[in-house]
Amino acid sequence: MTRRPRAAVILAAGQGTRMKSSLAKPLHAVGGRAMLDWSLELARAAGAERIVTVWGAHSPAVRERAEAAGALTVLQDPPLGTGHAVRQAQAALEGFEGNVAVLYADTPLIRPETVEAVFAALDDAAVAVLGFEPDEPGGYGRLIESAPGVLEAIVEAKDANVAQRAVRLCNSGVMACRSERLWDWLSRLTNDNAKGEYYLTDIVGLARADGLTARTVRADAAEVLGVNDRIDLAAAEAAFQARRRREAMAAGVTLRAPDTVFFSHDTGIGPDVIVEPHVVFAPGVEIASGAVIRAFSHLEGARVGEGCEVGPYARLRPGAVLETGAKVGNFVEVKKSRLGAGAKANHLAYIGDSDVGAKANIGAGTITCNYDGFFKHRTVIGEGAFIGSNASLVAPVTIGAGAMTGSGSVITGDVPADALGLARARQETKPGWAARFRAAMTAKKTKAKE
Ligand code: UD1
Ligand code: CA
């Protein structure tokens, strides 16, 4: 049997009032990625070849973002309910025949396997709904089954009678249906209900009335957690982190104190990496096997090669690339710079817009002065070069392979390979000066007291 084509409609037109935010709810991030992007990615991973995002007039930024990600977009204005929202996607799905999933842009933790299971339920059903049993069924729609897995209707909490409200199985919001009858059902929805909205959930009753089967698929409550306010947002973040930490450890990463390590959606981390407590992986980080990330380090947009050592207290900013065995120690910041294999910057340094050759040694307190207030300039440090402590390398500047610079130098000109660059005042030593100074000052003070 060939697989039926798949499409997804992502609902993102709600007001999100409870976030109390100038940013549209779907654009708030979990694991360093906007919830909208989580749902777009989920749709793609679940095999949707056409993805339509429904946005609201209050949040054109949602539209821009969805389009940037390659999705189709349709405006729902005014928002008259979830069924009305899906109906807006009809023109965008013109000519599509297959299975259509409905996803919400405020439910970031659903896994592709789960959507796969919902699609699979359509093999012998017209509609499939993802259900779960929350601790507090509260305002969720209740799934009314005639037998386990066989769905008769979805009743919204506000419209439910006492017996229906006692049902624990709730609607997660994720739903899939065969496209053949979908538009017909949506056109037949009414808003004759407690909220005065066109409920998507009513298509289950319509399918049953047409003599078709509807099914339920069960999910874990943590996975279908929906975000309505900042408290939910924090709960979703915590659930994401917990999942990511378990995945990392299962893949052979040592986390000394898992609860203190924070990942992003795209953190790539190889086996036998050791991560000490209190480390943050902001988006765009790749760590190769055997690296050690020591306590209190912050990494973003950085690539760390095999066997590298980072931290404690290191900061790798976007564009930092550490090749095999390189070391970045405490209070060192690296931005848009490559450190070649075995290069070291062990203490208190700023390496920005630089290319550092293999095995070069950057002394404590070295600063690449990359910015003149208008433009950024590059610093090139050759293989095996030795930068003495407390040097200022005023870019653009090149230090040749094997060259050295004297401690405390302000290097403004290129230093050729194997040369010594020295740029500091010559020391003057005055024998006995300190003793004479003390004697003179003591005498002065004694006289002042008299
Ligand atoms: C909906 C379901 C309920 C389910 C719950 C799960 C319906 C009628 N009810 O209720 O069964 O238990 O989700 O969280 O579907 N949206 C639009 N346009 C609209 C209305 C909503 O795009 O006109 C979007 C919202 O942005 C949101 C999603 O649809 O992403 C859900 O809308 P919401 O109003 O939160 O639905 P619930 O009342 O929670
Ligand atoms: Ca909701």
Short mmCIF file of C-alpha atoms and ligand atoms in Angstrom, two decimals:
data_model
loop_
_atom_site.label_atom_id
_atom_site.label_comp_id
_atom_site.label_asym_id
_atom_site.label_seq_id
_atom_site.Cartn_x
_atom_site.Cartn_y
_atom_site.Cartn_z
CA MET A 1 0.00 0.00 0.00
CA THR A 2 1.49 3.34 -0.97
CA ARG A 3 1.43 5.92 1.76
CA ARG A 4 -1.17 8.63 1.41
CA PRO A 5 0.22 12.16 0.98
CA ARG A 6 0.35 14.21 4.16
CA ALA A 7 -0.36 17.85 4.95
CA ALA A 8 -0.43 19.81 8.19
CA VAL A 9 -2.38 22.84 9.36
CA ILE A 10 -0.76 24.72 12.23
CA LEU A 11 -3.09 26.86 14.31
CA ALA A 12 -1.38 30.03 15.47
CA ALA A 13 -4.07 32.69 15.25
CA GLY A 14 -5.15 32.78 18.90
CA GLN A 15 -4.57 35.93 20.95
CA GLY A 16 -2.35 34.37 23.61
CA THR A 17 -3.57 37.05 26.04
CA ARG A 18 -2.40 35.19 29.13
CA MET A 19 1.25 35.46 28.06
CA LYS A 20 0.94 39.23 28.76
CA SER A 21 3.46 39.84 26.02
CA SER A 22 4.10 42.11 23.07
CA LEU A 23 5.56 39.03 21.38
CA ALA A 24 3.01 36.66 19.81
CA LYS A 25 2.72 33.45 21.84
CA PRO A 26 3.95 31.11 19.06
CA LEU A 27 7.19 33.12 18.92
CA HIS A 28 8.11 32.50 22.55
CA ALA A 29 10.97 30.01 22.75
CA VAL A 30 11.43 26.61 24.33
CA GLY A 31 14.90 25.08 24.14
CA GLY A 32 16.08 28.18 22.26
CA ARG A 33 13.57 27.76 19.42
CA ALA A 34 10.25 29.53 18.86
CA MET A 35 7.24 27.29 19.56
CA LEU A 36 6.05 28.02 16.02
CA ASP A 37 9.31 26.57 14.69
CA TRP A 38 8.84 23.48 16.86
CA SER A 39 5.46 22.87 15.26
CA LEU A 40 6.73 23.59 11.73
CA GLU A 41 9.60 21.18 12.32
CA LEU A 42 7.22 18.61 13.76
CA ALA A 43 4.99 18.86 10.69
CA ARG A 44 7.99 18.39 8.43
CA ALA A 45 9.39 15.49 10.47
CA ALA A 46 5.96 13.83 10.38
CA GLY A 47 6.15 13.86 6.59
CA ALA A 48 3.80 16.75 5.76
CA GLU A 49 4.54 17.90 2.24
CA ARG A 50 2.23 20.88 2.47
CA ILE A 51 2.23 22.93 5.66
CA VAL A 52 -0.22 25.77 6.21
CA THR A 53 0.11 28.14 9.16
CA VAL A 54 -3.01 30.01 10.24
CA TRP A 55 -2.09 33.41 11.68
CA GLY A 56 -4.07 36.24 13.27
CA ALA A 57 -4.22 39.91 12.30
CA HIS A 58 -2.59 40.85 15.62
CA SER A 59 0.62 38.96 14.83
CA PRO A 60 2.04 39.44 11.32
CA ALA A 61 5.38 38.33 12.78
CA VAL A 62 3.95 34.80 12.92
CA ARG A 63 3.25 34.94 9.22
CA GLU A 64 6.73 36.23 8.41
CA ARG A 65 8.38 33.53 10.42
CA ALA A 66 6.27 30.72 8.97
CA GLU A 67 6.96 31.93 5.44
CA ALA A 68 10.67 32.21 6.16
CA ALA A 69 10.51 28.55 7.15
CA GLY A 70 8.89 27.68 3.82
CA ALA A 71 5.31 27.18 5.03
CA LEU A 72 2.17 28.49 3.39
CA THR A 73 0.22 31.00 5.46
CA VAL A 74 -3.42 32.05 5.69
CA LEU A 75 -4.96 34.83 7.70
CA GLN A 76 -7.86 34.10 10.04
CA ASP A 77 -9.55 37.40 10.83
CA PRO A 78 -11.44 37.50 13.08
CA PRO A 79 -10.66 34.25 14.94
CA LEU A 80 -13.97 32.41 15.37
CA GLY A 81 -12.70 29.11 16.75
CA THR A 82 -10.45 26.18 15.89
CA GLY A 83 -12.82 24.77 13.24
CA HIS A 84 -13.08 28.17 11.57
CA ALA A 85 -9.27 28.40 11.69
CA VAL A 86 -8.72 25.11 9.86
CA ARG A 87 -11.35 26.09 7.30
CA GLN A 88 -9.20 29.09 6.30
CA ALA A 89 -6.61 26.60 5.00
CA GLN A 90 -8.97 25.14 2.40
CA ALA A 91 -7.75 27.27 -0.52
CA ALA A 92 -4.11 26.65 0.36
CA LEU A 93 -4.80 22.89 0.34
CA GLU A 94 -6.77 23.06 -2.91
CA GLY A 95 -6.22 19.86 -4.85
CA PHE A 96 -4.58 18.08 -1.93
CA GLU A 97 -5.84 14.56 -1.31
CA GLY A 98 -4.48 12.60 1.59
CA ASN A 99 -4.20 12.88 5.35
CA VAL A 100 -4.27 16.24 7.10
CA ALA A 101 -2.91 16.78 10.62
CA VAL A 102 -3.90 19.73 12.77
CA LEU A 103 -1.21 20.94 15.17
CA TYR A 104 -1.14 23.86 17.60
CA ALA A 105 1.71 26.34 17.70
CA ASP A 106 1.65 26.35 21.50
CA THR A 107 2.40 22.67 22.11
CA PRO A 108 6.14 22.37 21.52
CA LEU A 109 7.05 18.96 22.96
CA ILE A 110 5.17 16.57 20.71
CA ARG A 111 7.45 14.05 19.02
CA PRO A 112 7.20 13.05 15.35
CA GLU A 113 6.60 9.41 16.37
CA THR A 114 3.45 10.51 18.14
CA VAL A 115 2.08 12.32 15.08
CA GLU A 116 3.07 9.24 13.07
CA ALA A 117 0.84 7.14 15.34
CA VAL A 118 -2.06 9.55 14.78
CA PHE A 119 -1.59 9.34 11.00
CA ALA A 120 -1.35 5.54 11.24
CA ALA A 121 -4.73 5.42 12.99
CA LEU A 122 -6.27 6.79 9.77
CA ASP A 123 -5.59 3.46 8.06
CA ASP A 124 -9.01 2.33 9.27
CA ALA A 125 -10.60 5.58 10.40
CA ALA A 126 -11.65 8.94 8.97
CA VAL A 127 -10.56 10.96 12.00
CA ALA A 128 -7.91 10.29 14.67
CA VAL A 129 -7.42 12.34 17.81
CA LEU A 130 -4.49 12.40 20.21
CA GLY A 131 -5.74 12.03 23.77
CA PHE A 132 -4.07 12.13 27.18
CA GLU A 133 -5.01 11.97 30.84
CA PRO A 134 -3.98 15.17 32.63
CA ASP A 135 -3.89 15.43 36.42
CA GLU A 136 -6.43 18.22 36.11
CA PRO A 137 -8.82 17.69 33.16
CA GLY A 138 -10.22 21.19 33.83
CA GLY A 139 -11.03 23.05 30.61
CA TYR A 140 -9.88 20.40 28.12
CA GLY A 141 -12.29 18.83 25.67
CA ARG A 142 -13.32 15.32 26.78
CA LEU A 143 -12.94 12.32 24.48
CA ILE A 144 -16.07 10.20 24.64
CA GLU A 145 -15.21 6.62 23.66
CA SER A 146 -17.57 3.67 23.05
CA ALA A 147 -14.65 1.25 23.50
CA PRO A 148 -10.95 1.86 24.13
CA GLY A 149 -9.56 3.59 21.03
CA VAL A 150 -12.99 4.10 19.45
CA LEU A 151 -14.12 7.71 19.56
CA GLU A 152 -17.75 8.81 19.47
CA ALA A 153 -17.50 12.54 20.16
CA ILE A 154 -15.46 15.33 21.66
CA VAL A 155 -17.31 17.47 24.15
CA GLU A 156 -15.80 20.77 25.21
CA ALA A 157 -15.64 21.21 28.99
CA LYS A 158 -17.99 24.19 28.92
CA ASP A 159 -20.61 22.18 27.03
CA ALA A 160 -20.20 18.93 28.96
CA ASN A 161 -22.69 17.45 31.39
CA VAL A 162 -21.58 16.10 34.76
CA ALA A 163 -20.99 12.56 33.49
CA GLN A 164 -18.98 13.82 30.50
CA ARG A 165 -16.93 16.14 32.68
CA ALA A 166 -15.95 13.13 34.80
CA VAL A 167 -14.21 11.56 31.78
CA ARG A 168 -10.47 11.74 32.28
CA LEU A 169 -9.36 11.24 28.68
CA CYS A 170 -8.85 14.68 27.15
CA ASN A 171 -8.20 16.19 23.73
CA SER A 172 -4.57 17.25 23.27
CA GLY A 173 -5.58 19.27 20.21
CA VAL A 174 -3.60 17.13 17.77
CA MET A 175 -5.92 15.57 15.27
CA ALA A 176 -5.67 14.05 11.81
CA CYS A 177 -8.30 13.29 9.23
CA ARG A 178 -8.70 12.11 5.70
CA SER A 179 -9.07 15.12 3.43
CA GLU A 180 -12.03 13.77 1.43
CA ARG A 181 -14.79 14.90 3.81
CA LEU A 182 -12.89 17.46 5.88
CA TRP A 183 -13.97 20.61 4.01
CA ASP A 184 -17.55 19.45 3.90
CA TRP A 185 -17.60 18.85 7.66
CA LEU A 186 -15.94 22.21 8.35
CA SER A 187 -18.57 23.98 6.23
CA ARG A 188 -21.29 22.30 8.30
CA LEU A 189 -19.97 23.39 11.72
CA THR A 190 -22.16 25.70 13.78
CA ASN A 191 -21.26 27.99 16.64
CA ASP A 192 -24.28 27.02 18.67
CA ASN A 193 -22.31 26.21 21.84
CA ALA A 194 -21.12 27.64 25.15
CA LYS A 195 -18.26 29.65 23.60
CA GLY A 196 -20.09 30.70 20.44
CA GLU A 197 -17.18 29.33 18.39
CA TYR A 198 -16.83 26.98 15.44
CA TYR A 199 -15.25 23.98 17.16
CA LEU A 200 -12.90 21.77 15.14
CA THR A 201 -13.71 19.03 17.61
CA ASP A 202 -17.27 18.78 16.29
CA ILE A 203 -16.03 17.06 13.13
CA VAL A 204 -15.83 13.83 15.14
CA GLY A 205 -19.60 13.87 15.66
CA LEU A 206 -20.11 14.68 11.96
CA ALA A 207 -17.88 11.78 10.91
CA ARG A 208 -19.84 9.42 13.16
CA ALA A 209 -23.12 10.73 11.75
CA ASP A 210 -21.77 9.90 8.28
CA GLY A 211 -21.19 6.36 9.53
CA LEU A 212 -17.39 6.71 9.58
CA THR A 213 -14.96 5.60 12.29
CA ALA A 214 -13.03 7.93 14.58
CA ARG A 215 -10.12 6.75 16.74
CA THR A 216 -8.17 7.90 19.76
CA VAL A 217 -4.41 7.58 20.17
CA ARG A 218 -2.97 8.02 23.66
CA ALA A 219 -0.01 10.25 24.52
CA ASP A 220 1.96 11.02 27.63
CA ALA A 221 0.67 14.12 29.45
CA ALA A 222 4.15 15.75 29.55
CA GLU A 223 4.44 15.53 25.77
CA VAL A 224 1.22 17.36 24.95
CA LEU A 225 1.72 20.13 27.50
CA GLY A 226 0.22 23.29 26.03
CA VAL A 227 1.56 26.76 26.80
CA ASN A 228 -0.97 29.40 27.80
CA ASP A 229 1.06 31.54 30.20
CA ARG A 230 4.61 32.03 31.43
CA ILE A 231 4.18 29.36 34.07
CA ASP A 232 3.34 26.80 31.37
CA LEU A 233 6.26 28.14 29.33
CA ALA A 234 8.63 27.37 32.21
CA ALA A 235 7.05 23.93 32.64
CA ALA A 236 7.54 23.21 28.93
CA GLU A 237 11.16 24.35 29.17
CA ALA A 238 11.73 22.09 32.17
CA ALA A 239 10.16 19.12 30.38
CA PHE A 240 12.30 19.80 27.30
CA GLN A 241 15.48 20.00 29.38
CA ALA A 242 14.64 16.81 31.27
CA ARG A 243 14.11 14.95 28.00
CA ARG A 244 17.28 16.35 26.39
CA ARG A 245 19.44 15.49 29.41
CA ARG A 246 18.19 11.90 29.38
CA GLU A 247 18.87 11.65 25.64
CA ALA A 248 22.40 13.02 26.07
CA MET A 249 23.22 10.59 28.87
CA ALA A 250 21.69 7.68 26.96
CA ALA A 251 23.96 8.64 24.04
CA GLY A 252 27.09 8.40 26.20
CA VAL A 253 27.53 11.91 27.56
CA THR A 254 28.49 12.30 31.23
CA LEU A 255 26.52 15.00 33.00
CA ARG A 256 27.87 15.40 36.53
CA ALA A 257 24.82 17.37 37.66
CA PRO A 258 22.19 16.97 34.91
CA ASP A 259 19.73 19.40 36.47
CA THR A 260 22.21 22.26 36.08
CA VAL A 261 23.05 21.73 32.41
CA PHE A 262 20.89 23.53 29.84
CA PHE A 263 20.59 22.39 26.24
CA SER A 264 19.11 23.92 23.11
CA HIS A 265 16.97 22.17 20.53
CA ASP A 266 19.96 21.75 18.22
CA THR A 267 22.82 20.99 20.63
CA GLY A 268 25.01 18.32 19.07
CA ILE A 269 27.13 16.44 21.57
CA GLY A 270 29.27 13.39 20.92
CA PRO A 271 29.90 10.35 23.09
CA ASP A 272 32.34 10.51 25.99
CA VAL A 273 31.93 14.23 26.39
CA ILE A 274 32.02 15.23 30.04
CA VAL A 275 29.92 18.20 31.07
CA GLU A 276 30.55 19.58 34.53
CA PRO A 277 27.84 21.40 36.53
CA HIS A 278 26.24 24.70 35.48
CA VAL A 279 26.87 24.78 31.76
CA VAL A 280 24.60 26.48 29.22
CA PHE A 281 24.47 25.36 25.59
CA ALA A 282 22.71 28.17 23.73
CA PRO A 283 21.68 27.42 20.13
CA GLY A 284 24.14 26.29 17.48
CA VAL A 285 26.64 24.27 19.49
CA GLU A 286 28.43 21.12 18.30
CA ILE A 287 30.73 19.23 20.68
CA ALA A 288 32.86 16.37 19.36
CA SER A 289 33.59 13.25 21.35
CA GLY A 290 35.92 13.26 24.30
CA ALA A 291 35.71 17.00 24.97
CA VAL A 292 35.42 18.25 28.53
CA ILE A 293 33.20 21.24 29.23
CA ARG A 294 34.03 22.45 32.69
CA ALA A 295 31.78 24.16 35.18
CA PHE A 296 30.08 27.53 34.58
CA SER A 297 30.78 27.79 30.87
CA HIS A 298 28.43 29.39 28.32
CA LEU A 299 28.58 28.27 24.69
CA GLU A 300 26.65 29.58 21.70
CA GLY A 301 27.12 29.02 17.96
CA ALA A 302 30.39 27.25 18.66
CA ARG A 303 32.15 24.10 17.43
CA VAL A 304 34.32 22.23 19.87
CA GLY A 305 36.58 19.53 18.42
CA GLU A 306 37.58 16.17 19.79
CA GLY A 307 39.33 16.15 23.11
CA CYS A 308 39.12 19.91 23.62
CA GLU A 309 38.90 21.39 27.09
CA VAL A 310 36.66 24.38 27.75
CA GLY A 311 36.34 26.29 31.01
CA PRO A 312 35.73 26.46 33.87
CA TYR A 313 34.11 29.88 33.34
CA ALA A 314 34.68 30.05 29.59
CA ARG A 315 32.51 31.83 27.07
CA LEU A 316 32.37 30.63 23.48
CA ARG A 317 30.37 32.99 21.29
CA PRO A 318 29.05 32.52 17.75
CA GLY A 319 31.71 31.53 15.28
CA ALA A 320 34.10 30.06 17.83
CA VAL A 321 35.75 26.94 16.38
CA LEU A 322 38.10 24.86 18.49
CA GLU A 323 40.03 22.21 16.61
CA THR A 324 41.16 18.92 18.09
CA GLY A 325 42.69 19.21 21.52
CA ALA A 326 42.52 23.00 21.77
CA LYS A 327 42.08 24.47 25.24
CA VAL A 328 40.14 27.51 26.39
CA GLY A 329 40.45 28.14 30.10
CA ASN A 330 38.90 30.30 32.78
CA PHE A 331 37.57 33.76 31.92
CA VAL A 332 38.43 33.43 28.26
CA GLU A 333 35.97 34.72 25.65
CA VAL A 334 36.22 33.54 22.06
CA LYS A 335 34.14 35.03 19.22
CA LYS A 336 34.25 34.37 15.44
CA SER A 337 37.66 32.79 15.80
CA ARG A 338 39.34 29.52 15.03
CA LEU A 339 41.80 27.96 17.43
CA GLY A 340 43.89 25.39 15.58
CA ALA A 341 44.62 21.92 16.92
CA GLY A 342 46.28 22.02 20.31
CA ALA A 343 46.20 25.82 20.57
CA LYS A 344 45.76 27.15 24.09
CA ALA A 345 44.25 30.22 25.68
CA ASN A 346 44.23 29.20 29.30
CA HIS A 347 43.45 32.35 31.24
CA LEU A 348 41.69 35.70 31.02
CA ALA A 349 41.69 36.55 27.33
CA TYR A 350 39.51 37.93 24.56
CA ILE A 351 39.99 36.30 21.17
CA GLY A 352 37.73 37.92 18.57
CA ASP A 353 37.78 37.81 14.75
CA SER A 354 40.98 35.80 14.86
CA ASP A 355 42.64 32.84 13.31
CA VAL A 356 44.97 31.10 15.72
CA GLY A 357 47.33 28.47 14.33
CA ALA A 358 47.83 24.99 15.71
CA LYS A 359 49.73 24.77 19.00
CA ALA A 360 49.89 28.54 19.43
CA ASN A 361 49.93 29.70 23.04
CA ILE A 362 47.95 32.76 24.04
CA GLY A 363 49.18 34.20 27.33
CA ALA A 364 47.00 35.34 30.21
CA GLY A 365 45.36 38.69 29.68
CA THR A 366 45.78 38.77 25.90
CA ILE A 367 43.26 40.96 24.13
CA THR A 368 42.66 41.08 20.40
CA CYS A 369 41.61 44.69 19.84
CA ASN A 370 39.31 43.89 16.96
CA TYR A 371 37.05 46.94 16.92
CA ASP A 372 37.95 50.56 16.24
CA GLY A 373 34.48 51.85 16.97
CA PHE A 374 33.49 51.57 13.31
CA PHE A 375 34.89 48.41 11.80
CA LYS A 376 35.96 44.97 12.95
CA HIS A 377 39.42 43.75 11.97
CA ARG A 378 41.10 40.35 11.97
CA THR A 379 44.04 39.06 13.90
CA VAL A 380 46.07 36.20 12.48
CA ILE A 381 48.36 34.23 14.75
CA GLY A 382 50.59 31.64 13.11
CA GLU A 383 51.22 28.05 14.12
CA GLY A 384 53.22 27.63 17.28
CA ALA A 385 53.35 31.38 18.00
CA PHE A 386 53.70 32.46 21.61
CA ILE A 387 51.80 35.55 22.75
CA GLY A 388 53.25 36.84 26.02
CA SER A 389 50.88 37.70 28.86
CA ASN A 390 48.86 40.87 28.83
CA ALA A 391 49.37 41.68 25.17
CA SER A 392 47.09 43.91 23.16
CA LEU A 393 47.04 42.80 19.54
CA VAL A 394 45.67 45.78 17.61
CA ALA A 395 43.94 44.39 14.54
CA PRO A 396 44.39 44.09 11.64
CA VAL A 397 47.62 42.42 12.60
CA THR A 398 49.49 39.22 11.78
CA ILE A 399 51.85 37.33 14.07
CA GLY A 400 53.89 34.87 12.02
CA ALA A 401 54.33 31.18 12.73
CA GLY A 402 56.68 30.51 15.60
CA ALA A 403 56.92 34.23 16.47
CA MET A 404 56.83 35.57 20.03
CA THR A 405 55.56 38.79 21.54
CA GLY A 406 56.84 40.22 24.78
CA SER A 407 54.53 40.41 27.79
CA GLY A 408 52.61 43.62 28.09
CA SER A 409 53.22 44.58 24.47
CA VAL A 410 50.80 46.65 22.44
CA ILE A 411 51.35 45.07 19.04
CA THR A 412 50.25 47.37 16.21
CA GLY A 413 52.46 46.04 13.43
CA ASP A 414 52.94 42.60 11.93
CA VAL A 415 55.54 40.32 13.52
CA PRO A 416 57.25 38.04 10.97
CA ALA A 417 57.64 34.30 11.51
CA ASP A 418 60.06 33.33 14.25
CA ALA A 419 60.65 36.99 15.22
CA LEU A 420 60.12 38.63 18.62
CA GLY A 421 57.75 41.59 18.71
CA LEU A 422 58.34 43.85 21.67
CA ALA A 423 56.29 47.01 22.17
CA ARG A 424 56.56 48.35 25.69
CA ALA A 425 58.59 50.93 27.59
CA ARG A 426 62.06 49.83 28.63
CA GLN A 427 62.42 49.29 32.37
CA GLU A 428 64.46 51.74 34.45
CA THR A 429 65.75 50.61 37.87
CA LYS A 430 66.84 53.14 40.54
CA PRO A 431 68.79 51.47 43.37
CA GLY A 432 67.75 52.60 46.88
CA TRP A 433 64.99 54.86 45.57
CA ALA A 434 62.17 53.22 47.55
CA ALA A 435 64.04 53.45 50.85
CA ARG A 436 64.82 57.14 50.29
CA PHE A 437 61.20 57.83 49.35
CA ARG A 438 59.88 56.16 52.52
CA ALA A 439 62.30 58.09 54.73
CA ALA A 440 61.35 61.42 53.15
CA MET A 441 57.62 60.78 53.45
CA THR A 442 57.85 59.57 57.05
CA ALA A 443 59.71 62.78 57.98
CA LYS A 444 57.08 64.91 56.27
CA LYS A 445 54.24 63.18 58.12
CA THR A 446 55.95 63.53 61.53
CA LYS A 447 56.43 67.24 60.91
CA ALA A 448 52.76 67.71 59.93
CA LYS A 449 51.61 66.16 63.25
CA GLU A 450 53.73 68.55 65.38
C1 UD1 B 1 -8.86 23.29 22.27
C2 UD1 B 1 -9.82 22.15 21.98
C3 UD1 B 1 -9.96 21.28 23.23
C4 UD1 B 1 -8.58 20.77 23.64
C5 UD1 B 1 -7.63 21.93 23.83
C6 UD1 B 1 -6.23 21.41 24.02
C7 UD1 B 1 -11.46 23.00 20.39
C8 UD1 B 1 -12.83 23.50 20.20
N1 UD1 B 1 -11.10 22.69 21.62
O1 UD1 B 1 -9.47 24.09 23.28
O2 UD1 B 1 -10.79 20.17 22.95
O3 UD1 B 1 -8.69 20.02 24.83
O4 UD1 B 1 -7.60 22.76 22.67
O5 UD1 B 1 -5.37 22.47 24.33
O6 UD1 B 1 -10.73 22.85 19.43
N2 UD1 B 1 -6.81 29.11 17.44
C9 UD1 B 1 -6.83 29.74 16.23
N3 UD1 B 1 -7.98 30.38 15.86
C10 UD1 B 1 -9.08 30.38 16.63
C11 UD1 B 1 -9.04 29.73 17.87
C12 UD1 B 1 -7.89 29.09 18.25
O7 UD1 B 1 -5.84 29.75 15.49
O8 UD1 B 1 -10.08 30.98 16.21
C13 UD1 B 1 -5.56 28.41 17.83
C14 UD1 B 1 -4.93 28.99 19.09
O9 UD1 B 1 -3.94 29.94 18.72
C15 UD1 B 1 -4.30 27.77 19.72
C16 UD1 B 1 -5.21 26.63 19.31
O10 UD1 B 1 -5.91 27.08 18.18
O11 UD1 B 1 -3.01 27.50 19.20
C17 UD1 B 1 -6.17 26.20 20.40
O12 UD1 B 1 -7.05 27.24 20.69
P1 UD1 B 1 -7.64 27.50 22.13
O13 UD1 B 1 -8.59 28.61 22.05
O14 UD1 B 1 -6.54 27.59 23.11
O15 UD1 B 1 -8.47 26.14 22.34
P2 UD1 B 1 -8.95 25.55 23.71
O16 UD1 B 1 -10.13 26.30 24.18
O17 UD1 B 1 -7.83 25.40 24.62
CA CA B 2 -5.60 26.29 24.80
#
